[in-house]
Coordinates of N, CA and C in Angstrom, one line a residue:
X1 N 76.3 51.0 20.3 CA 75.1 51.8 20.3 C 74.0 51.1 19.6
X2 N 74.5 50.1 18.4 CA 73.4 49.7 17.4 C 72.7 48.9 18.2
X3 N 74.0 48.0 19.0 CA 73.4 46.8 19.8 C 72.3 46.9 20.8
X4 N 72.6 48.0 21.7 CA 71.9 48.7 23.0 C 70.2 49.0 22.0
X5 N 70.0 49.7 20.6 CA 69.0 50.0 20.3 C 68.2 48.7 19.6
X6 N 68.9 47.8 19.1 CA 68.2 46.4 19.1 C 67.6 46.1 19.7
X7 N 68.2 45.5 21.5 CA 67.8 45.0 22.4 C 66.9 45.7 23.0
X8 N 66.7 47.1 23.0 CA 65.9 47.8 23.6 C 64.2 47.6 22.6
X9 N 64.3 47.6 21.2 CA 63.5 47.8 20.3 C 62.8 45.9 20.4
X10 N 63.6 44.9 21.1 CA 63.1 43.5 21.1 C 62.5 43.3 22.4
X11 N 63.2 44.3 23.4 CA 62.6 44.0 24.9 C 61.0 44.6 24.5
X12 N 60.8 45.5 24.2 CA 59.5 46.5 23.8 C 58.5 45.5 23.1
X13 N 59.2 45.1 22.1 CA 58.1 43.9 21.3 C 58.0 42.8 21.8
X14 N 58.4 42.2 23.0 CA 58.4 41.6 24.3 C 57.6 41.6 25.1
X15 N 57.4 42.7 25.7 CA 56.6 43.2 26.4 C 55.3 43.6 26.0
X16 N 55.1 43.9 24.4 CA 53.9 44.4 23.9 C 53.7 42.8 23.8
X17 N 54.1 42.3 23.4 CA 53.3 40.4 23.2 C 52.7 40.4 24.1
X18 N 53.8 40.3 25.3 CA 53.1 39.1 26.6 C 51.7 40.3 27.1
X19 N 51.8 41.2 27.3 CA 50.7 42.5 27.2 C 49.5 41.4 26.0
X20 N 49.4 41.6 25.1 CA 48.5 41.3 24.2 C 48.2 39.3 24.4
X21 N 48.8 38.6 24.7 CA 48.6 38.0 25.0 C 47.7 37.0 26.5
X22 N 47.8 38.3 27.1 CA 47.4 38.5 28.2 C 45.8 38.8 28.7
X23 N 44.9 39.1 27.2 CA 44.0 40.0 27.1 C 42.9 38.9 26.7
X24 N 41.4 39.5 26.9 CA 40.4 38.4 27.2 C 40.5 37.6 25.9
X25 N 40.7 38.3 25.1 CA 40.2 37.6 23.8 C 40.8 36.3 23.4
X26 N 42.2 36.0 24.1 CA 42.7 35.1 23.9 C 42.6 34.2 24.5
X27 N 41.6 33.3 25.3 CA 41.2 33.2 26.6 C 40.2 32.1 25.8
X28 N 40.1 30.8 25.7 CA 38.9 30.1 24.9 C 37.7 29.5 25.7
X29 N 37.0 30.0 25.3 CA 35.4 29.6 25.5 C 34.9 28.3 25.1
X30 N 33.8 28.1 25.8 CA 33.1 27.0 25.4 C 31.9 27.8 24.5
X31 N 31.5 27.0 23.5 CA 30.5 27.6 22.6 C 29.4 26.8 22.4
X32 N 28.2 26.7 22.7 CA 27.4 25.9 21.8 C 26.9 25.6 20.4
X33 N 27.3 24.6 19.9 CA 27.4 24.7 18.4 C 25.9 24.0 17.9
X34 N 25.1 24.6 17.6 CA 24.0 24.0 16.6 C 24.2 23.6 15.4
X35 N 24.2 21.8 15.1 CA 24.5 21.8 13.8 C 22.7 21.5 13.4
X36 N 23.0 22.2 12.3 CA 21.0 22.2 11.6 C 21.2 21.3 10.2
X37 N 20.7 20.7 9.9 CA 20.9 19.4 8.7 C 19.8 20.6 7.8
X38 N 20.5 20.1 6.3 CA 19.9 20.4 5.2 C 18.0 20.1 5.3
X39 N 17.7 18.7 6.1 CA 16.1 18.9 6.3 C 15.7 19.8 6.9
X40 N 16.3 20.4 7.9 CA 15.8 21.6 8.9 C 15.7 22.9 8.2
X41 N 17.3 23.4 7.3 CA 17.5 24.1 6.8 C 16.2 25.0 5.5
X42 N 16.0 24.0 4.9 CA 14.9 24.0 3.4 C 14.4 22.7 3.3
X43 N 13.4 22.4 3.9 CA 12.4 21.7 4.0 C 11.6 20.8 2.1
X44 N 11.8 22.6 1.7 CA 10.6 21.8 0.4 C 12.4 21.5 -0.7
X45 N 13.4 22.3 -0.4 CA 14.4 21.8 -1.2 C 14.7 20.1 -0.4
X46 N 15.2 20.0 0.7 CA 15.2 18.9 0.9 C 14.4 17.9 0.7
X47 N 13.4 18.1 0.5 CA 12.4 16.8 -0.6 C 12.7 16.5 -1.8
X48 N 12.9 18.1 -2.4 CA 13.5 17.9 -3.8 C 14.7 16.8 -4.0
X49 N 15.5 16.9 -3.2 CA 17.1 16.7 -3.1 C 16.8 15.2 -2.8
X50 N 16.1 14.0 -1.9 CA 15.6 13.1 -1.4 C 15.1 12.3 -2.4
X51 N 13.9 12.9 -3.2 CA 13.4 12.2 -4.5 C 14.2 12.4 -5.9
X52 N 15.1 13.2 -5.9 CA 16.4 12.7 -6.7 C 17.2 11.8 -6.8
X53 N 17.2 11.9 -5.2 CA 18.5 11.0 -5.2 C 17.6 9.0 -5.1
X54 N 16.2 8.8 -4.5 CA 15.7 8.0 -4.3 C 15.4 7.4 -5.7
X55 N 15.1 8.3 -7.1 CA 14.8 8.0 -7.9 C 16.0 7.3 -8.9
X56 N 17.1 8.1 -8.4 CA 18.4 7.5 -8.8 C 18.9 6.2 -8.7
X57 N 18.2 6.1 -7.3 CA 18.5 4.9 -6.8 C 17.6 3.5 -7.3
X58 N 16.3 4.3 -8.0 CA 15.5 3.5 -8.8 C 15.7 2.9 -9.9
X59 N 16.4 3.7 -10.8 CA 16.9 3.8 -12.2 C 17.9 2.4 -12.3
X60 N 18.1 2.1 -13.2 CA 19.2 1.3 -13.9 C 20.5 1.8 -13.8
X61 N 21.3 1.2 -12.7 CA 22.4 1.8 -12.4 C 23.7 0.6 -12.1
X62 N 25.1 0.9 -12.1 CA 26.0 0.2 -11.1 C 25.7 0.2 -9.5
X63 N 25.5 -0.6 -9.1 CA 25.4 -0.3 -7.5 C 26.5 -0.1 -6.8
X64 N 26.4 0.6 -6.2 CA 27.8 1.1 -4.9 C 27.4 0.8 -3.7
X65 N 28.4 -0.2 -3.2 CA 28.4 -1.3 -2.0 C 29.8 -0.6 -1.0
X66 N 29.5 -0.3 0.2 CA 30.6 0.4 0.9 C 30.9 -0.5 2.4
X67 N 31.5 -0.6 2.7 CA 31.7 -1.2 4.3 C 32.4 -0.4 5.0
X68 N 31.2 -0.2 6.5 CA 31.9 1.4 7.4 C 32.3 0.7 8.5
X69 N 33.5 0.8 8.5 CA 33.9 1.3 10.4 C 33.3 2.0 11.1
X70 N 32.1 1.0 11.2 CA 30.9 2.3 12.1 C 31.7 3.1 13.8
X71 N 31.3 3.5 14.4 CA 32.0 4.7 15.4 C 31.6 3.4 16.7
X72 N 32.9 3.3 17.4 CA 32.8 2.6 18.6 C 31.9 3.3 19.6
X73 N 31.2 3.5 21.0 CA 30.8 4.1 21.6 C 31.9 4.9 22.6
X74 N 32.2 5.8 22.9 CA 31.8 7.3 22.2 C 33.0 7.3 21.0
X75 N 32.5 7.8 19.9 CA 33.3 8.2 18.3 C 34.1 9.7 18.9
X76 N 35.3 9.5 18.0 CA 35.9 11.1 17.6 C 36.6 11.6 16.9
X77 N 35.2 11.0 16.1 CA 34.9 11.7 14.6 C 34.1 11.6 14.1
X78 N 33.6 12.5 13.1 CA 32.2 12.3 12.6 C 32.2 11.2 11.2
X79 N 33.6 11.3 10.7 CA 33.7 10.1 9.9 C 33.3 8.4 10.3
X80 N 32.9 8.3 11.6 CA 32.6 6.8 11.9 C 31.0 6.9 11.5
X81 N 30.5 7.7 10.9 CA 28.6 7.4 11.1 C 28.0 7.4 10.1
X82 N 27.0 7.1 9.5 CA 26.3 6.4 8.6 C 25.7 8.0 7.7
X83 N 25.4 9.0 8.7 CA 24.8 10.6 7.9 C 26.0 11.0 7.4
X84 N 27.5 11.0 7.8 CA 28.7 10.9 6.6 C 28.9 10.3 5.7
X85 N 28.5 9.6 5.5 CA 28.7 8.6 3.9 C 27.8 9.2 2.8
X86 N 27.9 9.1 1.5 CA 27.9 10.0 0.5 C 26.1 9.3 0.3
X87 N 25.2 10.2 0.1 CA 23.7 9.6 -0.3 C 23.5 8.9 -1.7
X88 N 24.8 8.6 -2.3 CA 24.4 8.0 -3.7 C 24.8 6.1 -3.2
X89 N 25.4 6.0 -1.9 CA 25.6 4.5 -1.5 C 24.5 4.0 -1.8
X90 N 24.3 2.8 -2.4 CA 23.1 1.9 -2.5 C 22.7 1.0 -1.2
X91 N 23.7 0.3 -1.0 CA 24.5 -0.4 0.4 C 25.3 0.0 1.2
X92 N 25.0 -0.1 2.5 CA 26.4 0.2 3.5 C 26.4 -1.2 4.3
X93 N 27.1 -1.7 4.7 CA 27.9 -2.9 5.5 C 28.3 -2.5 6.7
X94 N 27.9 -2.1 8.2 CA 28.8 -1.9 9.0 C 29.5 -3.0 9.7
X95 N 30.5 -2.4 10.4 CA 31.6 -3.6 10.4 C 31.9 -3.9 11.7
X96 N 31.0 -3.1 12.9 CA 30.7 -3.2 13.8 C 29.4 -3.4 14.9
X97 N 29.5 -3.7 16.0 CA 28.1 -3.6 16.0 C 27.5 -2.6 16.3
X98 N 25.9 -2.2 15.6 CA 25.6 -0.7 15.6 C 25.5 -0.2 17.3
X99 N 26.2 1.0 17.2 CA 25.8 1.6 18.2 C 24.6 2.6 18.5
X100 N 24.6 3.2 19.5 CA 23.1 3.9 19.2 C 23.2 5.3 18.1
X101 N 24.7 5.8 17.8 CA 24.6 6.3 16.8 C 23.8 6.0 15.3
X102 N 24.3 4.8 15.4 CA 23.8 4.1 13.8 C 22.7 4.1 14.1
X103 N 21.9 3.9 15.1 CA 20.5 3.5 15.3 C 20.0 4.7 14.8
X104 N 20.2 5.9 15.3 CA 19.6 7.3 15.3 C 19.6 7.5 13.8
X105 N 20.7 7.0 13.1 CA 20.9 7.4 11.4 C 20.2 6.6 10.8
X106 N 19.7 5.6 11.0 CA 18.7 4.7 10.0 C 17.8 5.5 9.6
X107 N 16.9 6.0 10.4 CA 15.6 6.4 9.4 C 16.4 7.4 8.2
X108 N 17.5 8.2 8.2 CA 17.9 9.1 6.9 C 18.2 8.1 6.2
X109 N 18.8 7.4 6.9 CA 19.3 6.3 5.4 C 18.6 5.5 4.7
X110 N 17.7 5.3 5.4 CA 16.2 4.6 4.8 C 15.5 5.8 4.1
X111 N 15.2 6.9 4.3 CA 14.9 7.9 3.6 C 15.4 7.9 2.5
X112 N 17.0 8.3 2.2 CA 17.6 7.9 1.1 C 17.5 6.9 -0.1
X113 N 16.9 6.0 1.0 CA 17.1 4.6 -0.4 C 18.3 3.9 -0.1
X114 N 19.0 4.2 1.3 CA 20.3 3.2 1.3 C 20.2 1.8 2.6
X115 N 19.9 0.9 1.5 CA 20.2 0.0 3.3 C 21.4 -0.7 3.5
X116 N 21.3 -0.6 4.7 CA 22.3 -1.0 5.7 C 22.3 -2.2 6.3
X117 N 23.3 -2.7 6.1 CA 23.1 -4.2 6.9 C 24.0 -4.2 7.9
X118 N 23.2 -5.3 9.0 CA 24.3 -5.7 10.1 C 24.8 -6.2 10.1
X119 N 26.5 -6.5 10.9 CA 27.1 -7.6 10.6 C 27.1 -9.0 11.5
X120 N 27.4 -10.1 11.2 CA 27.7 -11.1 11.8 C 29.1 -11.9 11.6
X121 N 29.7 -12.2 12.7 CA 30.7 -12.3 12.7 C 30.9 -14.2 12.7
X122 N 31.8 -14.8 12.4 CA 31.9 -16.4 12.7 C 31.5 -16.5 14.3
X123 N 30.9 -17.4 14.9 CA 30.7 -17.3 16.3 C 29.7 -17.0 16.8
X124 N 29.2 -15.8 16.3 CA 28.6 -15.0 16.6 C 27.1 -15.8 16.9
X125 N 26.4 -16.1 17.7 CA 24.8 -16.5 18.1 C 23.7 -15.7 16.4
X126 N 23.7 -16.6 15.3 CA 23.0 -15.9 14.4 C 21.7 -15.5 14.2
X127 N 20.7 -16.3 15.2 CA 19.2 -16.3 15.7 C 19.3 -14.7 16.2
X128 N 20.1 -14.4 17.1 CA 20.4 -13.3 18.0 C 20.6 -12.5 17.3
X129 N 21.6 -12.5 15.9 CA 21.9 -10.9 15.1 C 20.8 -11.1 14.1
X130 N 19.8 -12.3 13.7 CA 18.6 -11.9 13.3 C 17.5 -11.5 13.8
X131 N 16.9 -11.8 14.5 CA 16.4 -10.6 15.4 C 16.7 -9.3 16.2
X132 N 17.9 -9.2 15.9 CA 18.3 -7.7 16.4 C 17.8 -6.9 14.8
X133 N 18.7 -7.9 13.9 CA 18.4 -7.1 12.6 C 16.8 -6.5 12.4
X134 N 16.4 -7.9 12.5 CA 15.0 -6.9 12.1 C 14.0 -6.1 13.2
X135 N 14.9 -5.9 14.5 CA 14.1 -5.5 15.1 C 14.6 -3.8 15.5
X136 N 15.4 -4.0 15.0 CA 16.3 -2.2 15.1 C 15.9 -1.8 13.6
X137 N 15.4 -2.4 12.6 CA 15.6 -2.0 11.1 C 16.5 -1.9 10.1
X138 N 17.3 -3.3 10.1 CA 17.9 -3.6 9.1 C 17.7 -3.8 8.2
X139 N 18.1 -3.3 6.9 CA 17.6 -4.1 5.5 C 18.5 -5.3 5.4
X140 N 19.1 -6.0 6.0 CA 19.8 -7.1 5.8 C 20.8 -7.6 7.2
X141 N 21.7 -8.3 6.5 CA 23.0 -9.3 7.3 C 24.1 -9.4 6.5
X142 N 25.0 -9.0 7.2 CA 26.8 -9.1 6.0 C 27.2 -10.0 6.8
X143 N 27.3 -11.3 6.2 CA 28.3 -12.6 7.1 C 29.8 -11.8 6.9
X144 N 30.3 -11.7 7.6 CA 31.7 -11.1 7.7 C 33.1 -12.2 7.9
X145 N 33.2 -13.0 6.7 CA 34.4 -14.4 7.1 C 35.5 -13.3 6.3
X146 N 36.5 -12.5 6.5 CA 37.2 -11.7 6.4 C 38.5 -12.6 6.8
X147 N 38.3 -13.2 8.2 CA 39.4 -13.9 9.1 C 39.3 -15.3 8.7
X148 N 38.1 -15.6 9.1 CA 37.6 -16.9 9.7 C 36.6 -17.5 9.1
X149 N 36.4 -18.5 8.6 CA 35.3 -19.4 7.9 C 33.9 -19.7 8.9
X150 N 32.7 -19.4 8.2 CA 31.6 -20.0 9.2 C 31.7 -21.2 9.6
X151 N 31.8 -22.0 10.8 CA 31.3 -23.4 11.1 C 30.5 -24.1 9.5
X152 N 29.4 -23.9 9.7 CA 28.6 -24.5 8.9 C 27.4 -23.2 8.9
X153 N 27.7 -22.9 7.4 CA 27.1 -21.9 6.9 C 25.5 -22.1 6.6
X154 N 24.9 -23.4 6.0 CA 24.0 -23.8 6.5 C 23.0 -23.3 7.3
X155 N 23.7 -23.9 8.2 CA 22.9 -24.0 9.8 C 23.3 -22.0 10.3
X156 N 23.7 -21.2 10.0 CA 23.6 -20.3 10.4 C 22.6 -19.2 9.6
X157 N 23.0 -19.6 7.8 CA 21.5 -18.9 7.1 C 20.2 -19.4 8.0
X158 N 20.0 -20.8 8.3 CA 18.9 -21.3 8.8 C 18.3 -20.5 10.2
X159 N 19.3 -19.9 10.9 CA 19.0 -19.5 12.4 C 18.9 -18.4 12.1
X160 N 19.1 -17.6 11.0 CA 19.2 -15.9 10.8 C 17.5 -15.7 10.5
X161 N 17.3 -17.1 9.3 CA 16.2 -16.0 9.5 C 15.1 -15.8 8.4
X162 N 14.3 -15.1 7.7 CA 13.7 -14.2 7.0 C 14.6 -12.9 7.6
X163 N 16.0 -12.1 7.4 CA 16.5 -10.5 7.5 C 16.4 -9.8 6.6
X164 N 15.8 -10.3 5.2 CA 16.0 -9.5 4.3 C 17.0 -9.5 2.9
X165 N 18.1 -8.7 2.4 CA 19.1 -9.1 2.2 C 19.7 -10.0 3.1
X166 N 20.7 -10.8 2.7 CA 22.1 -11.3 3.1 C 23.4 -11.5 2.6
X167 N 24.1 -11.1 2.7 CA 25.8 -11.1 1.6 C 26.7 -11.3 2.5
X168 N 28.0 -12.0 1.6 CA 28.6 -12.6 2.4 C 29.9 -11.9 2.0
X169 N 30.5 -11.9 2.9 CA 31.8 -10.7 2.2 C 33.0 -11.7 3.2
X170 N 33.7 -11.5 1.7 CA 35.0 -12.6 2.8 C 35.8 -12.8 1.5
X171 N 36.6 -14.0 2.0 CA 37.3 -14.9 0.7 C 36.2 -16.2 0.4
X172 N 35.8 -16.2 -0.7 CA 34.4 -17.1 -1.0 C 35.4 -18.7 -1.1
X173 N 36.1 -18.4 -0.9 CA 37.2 -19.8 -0.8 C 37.0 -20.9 0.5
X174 N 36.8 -19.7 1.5 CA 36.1 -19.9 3.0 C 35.0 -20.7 3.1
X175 N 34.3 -20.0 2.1 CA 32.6 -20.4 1.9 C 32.3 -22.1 1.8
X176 N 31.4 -22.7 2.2 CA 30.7 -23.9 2.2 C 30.2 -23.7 0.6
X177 N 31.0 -24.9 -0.6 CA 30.8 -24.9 -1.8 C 28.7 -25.1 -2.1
X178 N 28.6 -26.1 -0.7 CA 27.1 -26.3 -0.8 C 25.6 -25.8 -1.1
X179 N 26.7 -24.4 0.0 CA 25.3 -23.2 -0.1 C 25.7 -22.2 -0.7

């Protein structure tokens, strides 16, 4: 008898599920999501917040140097982009080439006080990632010898440029003792 009233009392909660699960609410929508940035949000706070942190960046400080795995075209995540990284970066290095994401985030990051440089890879045509640099708005060029040693490092500061900054991020062992 106990058995019979179990099975009757689990068929019922059974049926009440698939019943409830059945119903619009469970059913997912597309939503449009507005995200509104802290400038949009408070306008005269976000000035405040800008010239703190710009002034910060003025002051007598350690500098903080970061290198991003900027977002391939299309990202999926919001961690590949330059408005994620923390506003106290002095430098950011991306390690890619910018996409039109990164493009869109320069002016905040220039706002901030943080610049960003582009990278150049060994190989890479450096005339070409110097004028991209300064013509998208780089504050700089990260020679990127990570892997591989420049040819002749020389002849590639020579072709880059007036960019601005330049740093070389690698094993400096790589590096041409000359320059």
């Amino acid at each position: 008898m106990k058995t019979r009233r179990i099975i009757a009392i689990l068929s019922l909660f059974g049926v009440l599920c698939a019943g409830i699960s059945c119903s619009d609410w469970t059913e997912t929508e597309v939503m449009d999501q507005e995200v509104i940035r802290p400038d949009r949000q408070d306008p005269a706070g976000w000035a405040e917040y800008v010239a703190d942190v710009t002034a910060y960046k003025r002051s007598e400080h350690l500098l903080a140097y970061a290198c991003l795995q900027n977002a391939p075209e299309p990202s999926t995540s919001e961690r590949d982009f330059l408005r994620s990284l923390p506003d106290s970066l002095d430098i950011v290095s991306l390690q890619r080439t910018p996409s039109s994401a990164d493009l869109e985030d320069l002016p905040r990051m220039r706002e901030l006080g943080t610049r960003v440089l582009c990278p150049l890879l060994p190989g890479e045509d450096a005339a070409a990632v110097g004028n991209r640099a300064r013509k998208q708005g780089f504050d700089g060029v990260a020679l990127q010898a990570w892997t591989a040693p420049f040819a002749d490092l020389g002849a590639t500061l020579a072709a880059l440029g007036e960019v601005g900054m330049v740093v070389y991020e690698g094993d400096p062992l790589l590096a041409d003792p000359t320059c």
